[in-house]
Short mmCIF file of C-alpha atoms in Angstrom, two decimals:
data_model
loop_
_atom_site.label_atom_id
_atom_site.label_comp_id
_atom_site.label_asym_id
_atom_site.label_seq_id
_atom_site.Cartn_x
_atom_site.Cartn_y
_atom_site.Cartn_z
CA MET H 1 160.30 45.12 141.20
CA LEU H 2 159.29 41.83 139.65
CA ALA H 3 162.70 40.51 138.68
CA PRO H 4 166.39 41.36 138.95
CA ASP H 5 168.17 43.16 136.11
CA THR H 6 169.45 39.99 134.45
CA ASP H 7 165.91 38.64 134.30
CA ARG H 8 164.63 41.86 132.76
CA GLN H 9 167.25 41.46 130.07
CA ARG H 10 165.95 37.94 129.43
CA ALA H 11 162.38 39.28 129.27
CA ALA H 12 163.41 41.48 126.38
CA THR H 13 164.40 38.37 124.43
CA LEU H 14 160.86 36.93 124.44
CA PRO H 15 159.14 38.17 121.26
CA SER H 16 156.06 40.19 122.11
CA PRO H 17 153.27 41.28 121.81
CA TYR H 18 151.52 37.93 122.19
CA LEU H 19 148.54 36.10 120.78
CA LEU H 20 147.28 33.88 123.60
CA PHE H 21 146.40 30.33 122.53
CA LEU H 22 143.60 28.74 124.57
CA GLY H 23 143.38 25.46 122.68
CA ASP H 24 140.21 23.49 123.29
CA VAL H 25 140.11 23.72 127.09
CA THR H 26 136.79 24.15 128.87
CA ALA H 27 138.01 24.77 132.44
CA PRO H 28 139.48 28.21 133.22
CA ALA H 29 141.96 26.67 135.67
CA TYR H 30 143.74 24.99 132.75
CA ALA H 31 144.19 28.38 131.02
CA LYS H 32 146.10 29.92 133.90
CA THR H 33 149.02 30.93 131.69
CA ALA H 34 146.74 32.95 129.42
CA PHE H 35 144.94 34.59 132.34
CA GLY H 36 148.22 35.33 134.12
CA LEU H 37 149.67 37.08 131.08
CA LYS H 38 146.46 38.98 130.39
CA ASP H 39 146.18 40.18 134.01
CA TRP H 40 149.85 40.91 134.73
CA ALA H 41 151.33 41.64 131.29
CA GLY H 42 148.28 42.90 129.46
CA ASP H 43 150.28 45.49 127.57
CA ARG H 44 152.03 42.59 125.82
CA CYS H 45 148.84 40.77 124.72
CA VAL H 46 146.88 41.62 121.57
CA GLY H 47 144.27 38.87 121.46
CA GLU H 48 143.30 35.25 121.98
CA LEU H 49 142.83 32.18 119.80
CA SER H 50 140.79 29.11 120.69
CA LEU H 51 139.75 25.96 118.85
CA ALA H 52 136.37 24.38 118.25
CA GLY H 53 135.04 23.06 121.55
CA GLY H 54 137.05 25.49 123.64
CA THR H 55 134.86 27.59 125.91
CA VAL H 56 137.39 29.58 127.96
CA LYS H 57 137.72 33.29 127.21
CA THR H 58 140.13 35.88 128.60
CA GLY H 59 138.14 38.86 127.35
CA LEU H 60 140.68 39.81 124.71
CA SER H 61 139.80 40.10 121.03
CA ARG H 62 139.37 36.80 119.22
CA LEU H 63 141.92 36.85 116.41
CA THR H 64 143.37 34.51 113.83
CA PRO H 65 147.17 34.34 113.70
CA ALA H 66 147.16 36.45 110.55
CA GLU H 67 144.95 39.09 112.18
CA ALA H 68 147.14 39.11 115.27
CA ARG H 69 150.24 39.60 113.13
CA LEU H 70 148.63 42.61 111.49
CA ARG H 71 148.01 44.06 114.96
CA GLY H 72 151.67 43.73 115.80
CA ALA H 73 151.86 40.32 117.49
CA ARG H 74 155.25 38.65 117.26
CA ALA H 75 154.51 35.36 119.01
CA LEU H 76 151.77 32.94 119.87
CA VAL H 77 151.96 31.86 123.50
CA VAL H 78 150.56 28.46 124.45
CA GLY H 79 148.35 29.80 127.21
CA VAL H 80 147.15 26.52 128.66
CA ALA H 81 148.73 24.16 131.18
CA VAL H 82 147.10 20.75 130.88
CA GLU H 83 147.95 17.66 132.90
CA GLY H 84 151.05 15.95 131.56
CA GLY H 85 152.24 19.09 129.82
CA ARG H 86 152.09 17.74 126.26
CA ILE H 87 151.13 19.46 123.02
CA ALA H 88 147.79 17.96 121.97
CA PRO H 89 147.64 16.70 118.37
CA ALA H 90 144.47 18.74 117.84
CA TRP H 91 146.43 21.94 118.52
CA VAL H 92 149.15 21.36 115.93
CA PRO H 93 147.36 22.73 112.82
CA ALA H 94 146.63 26.02 114.59
CA LEU H 95 150.24 26.28 115.78
CA VAL H 96 151.49 25.63 112.25
CA ASP H 97 149.13 28.36 111.02
CA ALA H 98 150.72 30.73 113.52
CA LEU H 99 154.20 29.94 112.20
CA ASP H 100 152.97 30.44 108.64
CA ALA H 101 151.51 33.80 109.67
CA GLY H 102 154.93 34.95 110.81
CA LEU H 103 154.61 34.34 114.55
CA ASP H 104 157.13 32.61 116.80
CA ILE H 105 155.72 30.16 119.35
CA VAL H 106 156.41 30.43 123.08
CA SER H 107 155.48 27.48 125.29
CA GLY H 108 155.67 26.54 128.92
CA MET H 109 154.62 22.93 128.40
CA HIS H 110 156.79 20.03 129.52
CA GLN H 111 157.03 18.71 125.97
CA ARG H 112 159.50 20.67 123.87
CA LEU H 113 157.98 22.30 120.82
CA ALA H 114 160.64 20.91 118.51
CA GLU H 115 159.67 17.39 119.58
CA VAL H 116 156.49 17.79 117.51
CA PRO H 117 157.62 16.94 113.95
CA ALA H 118 155.08 19.17 112.20
CA LEU H 119 156.15 22.17 114.29
CA ALA H 120 159.84 21.52 113.74
CA THR H 121 159.26 21.26 109.99
CA ALA H 122 157.12 24.41 109.83
CA ALA H 123 159.58 26.40 111.93
CA ALA H 124 162.44 25.41 109.64
CA ARG H 125 160.38 26.28 106.56
CA THR H 126 159.23 29.69 107.86
CA GLY H 127 162.33 30.68 109.78
CA ARG H 128 160.29 31.21 112.94
CA ALA H 129 161.47 30.34 116.46
CA LEU H 130 160.16 27.66 118.81
CA ILE H 131 160.82 28.93 122.35
CA ASP H 132 160.45 26.71 125.43
CA VAL H 133 160.51 28.50 128.80
CA ARG H 134 160.04 25.42 130.99
CA VAL H 135 163.74 24.64 130.82
CA PRO H 136 165.72 24.70 134.09
CA PRO H 137 169.30 25.92 134.27
CA THR H 138 172.13 23.41 134.16
CA ALA H 139 174.41 22.39 137.02
CA ILE H 140 171.85 23.00 139.78
CA PRO H 141 173.46 22.03 143.11
CA VAL H 142 172.02 19.75 145.74
CA ALA H 143 170.44 21.77 148.54
CA THR H 144 172.51 22.35 151.66
CA GLY H 145 169.87 23.74 154.01
CA ALA H 146 172.38 26.41 155.08
CA LYS H 147 170.82 29.61 156.34
CA ARG H 148 170.97 32.53 153.89
CA SER H 149 170.77 36.23 154.66
CA GLY H 150 167.77 38.21 153.46
CA LYS H 151 164.07 37.64 154.02
CA ARG H 152 161.72 35.34 152.12
CA LEU H 153 157.99 34.91 151.71
CA LEU H 154 156.46 31.84 150.05
CA THR H 155 152.88 31.43 148.89
CA VAL H 156 151.45 27.95 149.56
CA GLY H 157 148.08 26.51 148.62
CA THR H 158 145.28 24.18 149.56
CA ASP H 159 145.37 23.03 145.92
CA CYS H 160 146.77 23.90 142.48
CA ALA H 161 145.74 26.84 140.29
CA LEU H 162 143.96 28.98 142.87
CA GLY H 163 146.06 32.13 143.29
CA LYS H 164 149.61 31.48 144.54
CA LYS H 165 151.17 33.36 141.63
CA TYR H 166 148.70 36.25 141.77
CA THR H 167 149.20 36.56 145.51
CA ALA H 168 152.99 36.61 145.17
CA LEU H 169 152.83 39.23 142.40
CA ALA H 170 150.41 41.38 144.40
CA LEU H 171 152.55 41.15 147.54
CA ALA H 172 155.73 41.98 145.62
CA ALA H 173 154.03 45.05 144.16
CA ALA H 174 152.71 46.08 147.59
CA PHE H 175 156.12 45.67 149.21
CA THR H 176 157.88 47.78 146.59
CA GLY H 177 155.04 50.29 146.77
CA ARG H 178 155.97 50.79 150.43
CA GLY H 179 159.60 51.31 149.56
CA VAL H 180 160.66 47.79 150.54
CA ASP H 181 163.43 46.20 148.46
CA ALA H 182 161.66 43.13 147.05
CA ASP H 183 161.82 40.75 144.09
CA PHE H 184 159.17 38.42 142.70
CA ARG H 185 160.74 34.99 142.15
CA ALA H 186 158.97 32.91 139.52
CA THR H 187 158.84 29.13 139.85
CA GLY H 188 156.41 28.27 137.03
CA GLN H 189 156.12 28.91 133.34
CA THR H 190 153.57 31.73 133.57
CA GLY H 191 155.50 33.59 136.25
CA ILE H 192 158.66 33.26 134.17
CA MET H 193 156.88 34.73 131.14
CA ILE H 194 155.60 37.63 133.26
CA ALA H 195 158.83 38.38 135.11
CA GLY H 196 161.24 37.35 132.39
CA GLY H 197 163.14 34.89 134.51
CA GLY H 198 162.98 32.26 137.22
CA ILE H 199 163.26 28.49 137.51
CA PRO H 200 160.47 26.06 136.52
CA LEU H 201 160.61 23.91 139.65
CA ASP H 202 158.47 21.11 138.25
CA ALA H 203 160.98 20.59 135.43
CA VAL H 204 163.92 20.06 137.79
CA VAL H 205 165.11 16.54 138.66
CA SER H 206 163.76 15.84 142.14
CA ASP H 207 167.16 15.50 143.86
CA PHE H 208 167.99 19.06 142.82
CA ALA H 209 164.63 20.80 143.27
CA ALA H 210 165.38 22.15 146.75
CA GLY H 211 168.78 23.29 145.47
CA ALA H 212 167.03 25.14 142.65
CA ALA H 213 164.87 26.90 145.23
CA GLU H 214 168.01 27.90 147.11
CA ILE H 215 169.65 29.50 144.07
CA LEU H 216 166.36 31.13 143.07
CA SER H 217 166.42 33.18 146.30
CA PRO H 218 170.15 33.64 147.00
CA VAL H 219 172.03 35.43 149.75
CA ALA H 220 170.69 38.98 149.97
CA ALA H 221 170.87 42.13 152.08
CA PRO H 222 169.24 41.72 155.51
CA ASP H 223 166.32 43.97 154.55
CA HIS H 224 165.73 42.48 151.10
CA TRP H 225 162.62 40.35 150.48
CA ASP H 226 162.23 37.60 147.92
CA ILE H 227 158.54 36.92 147.25
CA ILE H 228 158.48 33.36 145.96
CA GLU H 229 155.72 31.94 143.80
CA GLY H 230 154.43 28.69 145.29
CA GLN H 231 153.72 25.51 143.35
CA GLY H 232 151.18 22.74 143.85
CA SER H 233 150.12 21.82 147.35
CA LEU H 234 151.54 19.70 150.14
CA PHE H 235 148.17 17.91 150.05
CA HIS H 236 148.14 17.19 146.31
CA PRO H 237 149.03 13.52 145.68
CA SER H 238 150.60 14.36 142.32
CA TYR H 239 152.58 17.51 143.10
CA ALA H 240 153.37 17.51 146.82
CA GLY H 241 157.00 16.64 146.09
CA VAL H 242 157.54 19.91 144.22
CA SER H 243 155.79 21.86 147.00
CA LEU H 244 157.97 20.30 149.71
CA ALA H 245 161.22 20.90 147.83
CA LEU H 246 160.24 24.52 147.32
CA LEU H 247 159.38 24.91 151.00
CA HIS H 248 162.68 23.47 152.19
CA GLY H 249 164.82 25.24 149.61
CA SER H 250 163.25 28.67 149.92
CA GLN H 251 163.44 28.64 153.74
CA PRO H 252 160.59 31.15 154.06
CA ASP H 253 160.37 33.42 157.05
CA ILE H 254 156.72 34.01 156.18
CA PHE H 255 154.19 31.99 154.22
CA VAL H 256 150.73 32.97 153.01
CA VAL H 257 148.12 30.27 152.46
CA CYS H 258 146.10 30.62 149.24
CA HIS H 259 142.63 29.10 148.95
CA GLU H 260 139.58 29.20 146.71
CA PRO H 261 136.39 29.16 148.80
CA GLY H 262 133.90 26.60 147.56
CA ARG H 263 136.45 24.30 145.95
CA THR H 264 135.96 20.92 147.59
CA ARG H 265 137.95 18.47 145.42
CA ILE H 266 141.62 18.45 144.50
CA MET H 267 142.07 19.62 140.92
CA GLY H 268 142.28 16.65 138.59
CA LEU H 269 141.76 14.13 141.41
CA PRO H 270 138.11 14.21 142.46
CA ASP H 271 138.57 11.36 144.94
CA PHE H 272 140.65 13.67 147.15
CA THR H 273 139.17 16.53 149.17
CA VAL H 274 140.68 19.98 149.50
CA PRO H 275 142.18 20.27 153.01
CA PRO H 276 141.12 22.88 155.56
CA ILE H 277 143.22 26.03 155.69
CA GLU H 278 144.24 25.16 159.25
CA ALA H 279 145.66 21.83 158.10
CA VAL H 280 147.82 23.58 155.51
CA ILE H 281 149.08 26.02 158.13
CA ASP H 282 149.96 23.26 160.58
CA LEU H 283 151.72 21.04 158.03
CA THR H 284 153.64 23.94 156.48
CA LEU H 285 154.88 24.98 159.91
CA ALA H 286 155.87 21.44 160.82
CA LEU H 287 157.75 20.76 157.59
CA GLY H 288 159.12 24.27 157.12
CA ARG H 289 160.87 24.31 160.50
CA LEU H 290 163.44 21.85 159.12
CA THR H 291 165.24 24.68 157.27
CA ASN H 292 163.81 27.72 159.06
CA PRO H 293 162.80 27.16 162.70
CA GLN H 294 161.37 30.71 162.81
CA ILE H 295 158.86 30.22 159.98
CA ARG H 296 155.41 31.72 160.59
CA CYS H 297 152.12 32.19 158.79
CA GLY H 298 151.51 35.78 157.72
CA GLY H 299 147.88 35.24 156.76
CA VAL H 300 145.51 33.88 154.15
CA ALA H 301 144.78 34.94 150.57
CA LEU H 302 141.34 34.00 149.25
CA ASN H 303 140.45 33.81 145.57
CA THR H 304 136.94 35.28 145.62
CA ALA H 305 136.61 35.95 141.89
CA HIS H 306 133.39 33.92 141.78
CA LEU H 307 131.75 35.93 144.59
CA THR H 308 130.07 39.32 144.66
CA ALA H 309 131.94 42.11 146.40
CA GLU H 310 129.53 41.95 149.33
CA ALA H 311 129.82 38.18 149.71
CA ALA H 312 133.60 38.34 149.45
CA GLU H 313 133.82 41.04 152.11
CA ALA H 314 131.62 39.04 154.50
CA LEU H 315 133.57 35.83 153.95
CA ILE H 316 136.91 37.55 154.43
CA ALA H 317 135.74 39.01 157.75
CA THR H 318 134.34 35.66 158.92
CA GLU H 319 137.48 33.73 158.01
CA SER H 320 139.77 36.29 159.62
CA ALA H 321 137.84 36.07 162.88
CA ARG H 322 137.74 32.28 162.73
CA LEU H 323 141.45 31.83 162.00
CA GLY H 324 142.78 34.74 164.02
CA LEU H 325 144.84 35.85 161.02
CA PRO H 326 144.69 38.58 158.37
CA VAL H 327 142.61 37.37 155.41
CA ALA H 328 142.27 39.19 152.10
CA ASP H 329 141.74 38.83 148.38
CA PRO H 330 144.95 40.30 146.89
CA VAL H 331 143.23 41.06 143.59
CA ARG H 332 140.41 43.00 145.24
CA GLY H 333 142.93 44.79 147.48
CA GLY H 334 141.63 47.29 150.01
CA ALA H 335 142.10 47.59 153.75
CA THR H 336 142.13 43.86 154.38
CA PHE H 337 144.98 43.38 151.91
CA ASP H 338 146.87 46.26 153.54
CA ALA H 339 146.48 44.44 156.86
CA LEU H 340 147.87 41.24 155.31
CA VAL H 341 150.88 43.17 154.01
CA ASP H 342 151.38 44.70 157.45
CA ALA H 343 151.37 41.27 159.07
CA CYS H 344 153.91 39.92 156.60
CA LEU H 345 156.28 42.81 157.17
CA GLN H 346 156.15 42.67 160.99
#
């Protein structure tokens, strides 16, 4: 299952179906919320809306807010995650149009929707709701590092926005498909929208981030698995702090390294190179042993969406032989993904 019962109850409170707002972004990586919802909650998505200059497409029908409302949409979801997490002024007229069309707005941005005066005014005038999901719970404790029962798997990355969430969702589905008691634990806004619950780690005050990771994957039965969505990268100058807190707080028994072949520069910081997979494995082991001395790497997940099936298969085989680990593309699935699941469950 993707979330515990209380989180499913929370999922029911998010108004759906959704119209996915793509803004004016031109890089697919910045529309990861829209793609995540389309791929993992497609039954709750009726279409997409983009602005002039925006070139990203999810493949859903292009609809105006009024058209989406006629097709049953109840909310517009801000489907982009830009640096800084603020609502761009150029987006505001379209968001006001959505409120006027009878849609609520759901956002995972750092900036609260009600902080935008035009949105607050329009919501009050129309009686529609402004819903922020990037809001952490209150009274998060400081992490203790104490060992907890249960088993945990964390996805880590060579960079941001390259498949940590998709890998965690795919592994959670594979585990439960084998009869294993497992939960997907969301740590970002898109995962929370998909699962209906979780904690947005990057919105937690730094002193409490590891504590948030601890309460996200609490004491559990010895055979229960929490599959935890990773955030950022230990090698990303901007977001390594979130990644480290999540590593220490989640105390993973297993981690899976996620990587996009061909990406050479850190997202948003072209002066920094993407690290080798081996470097991520070594650093994760070294840092992760602080709270779980038995941590191990279960394998590697490659995002091969930009490759042909033949090229992806060849690369997966080459990388598995080179690293001496199971390597797979969780979205493509197949025998190599089954082998990765086997290695994680050993």
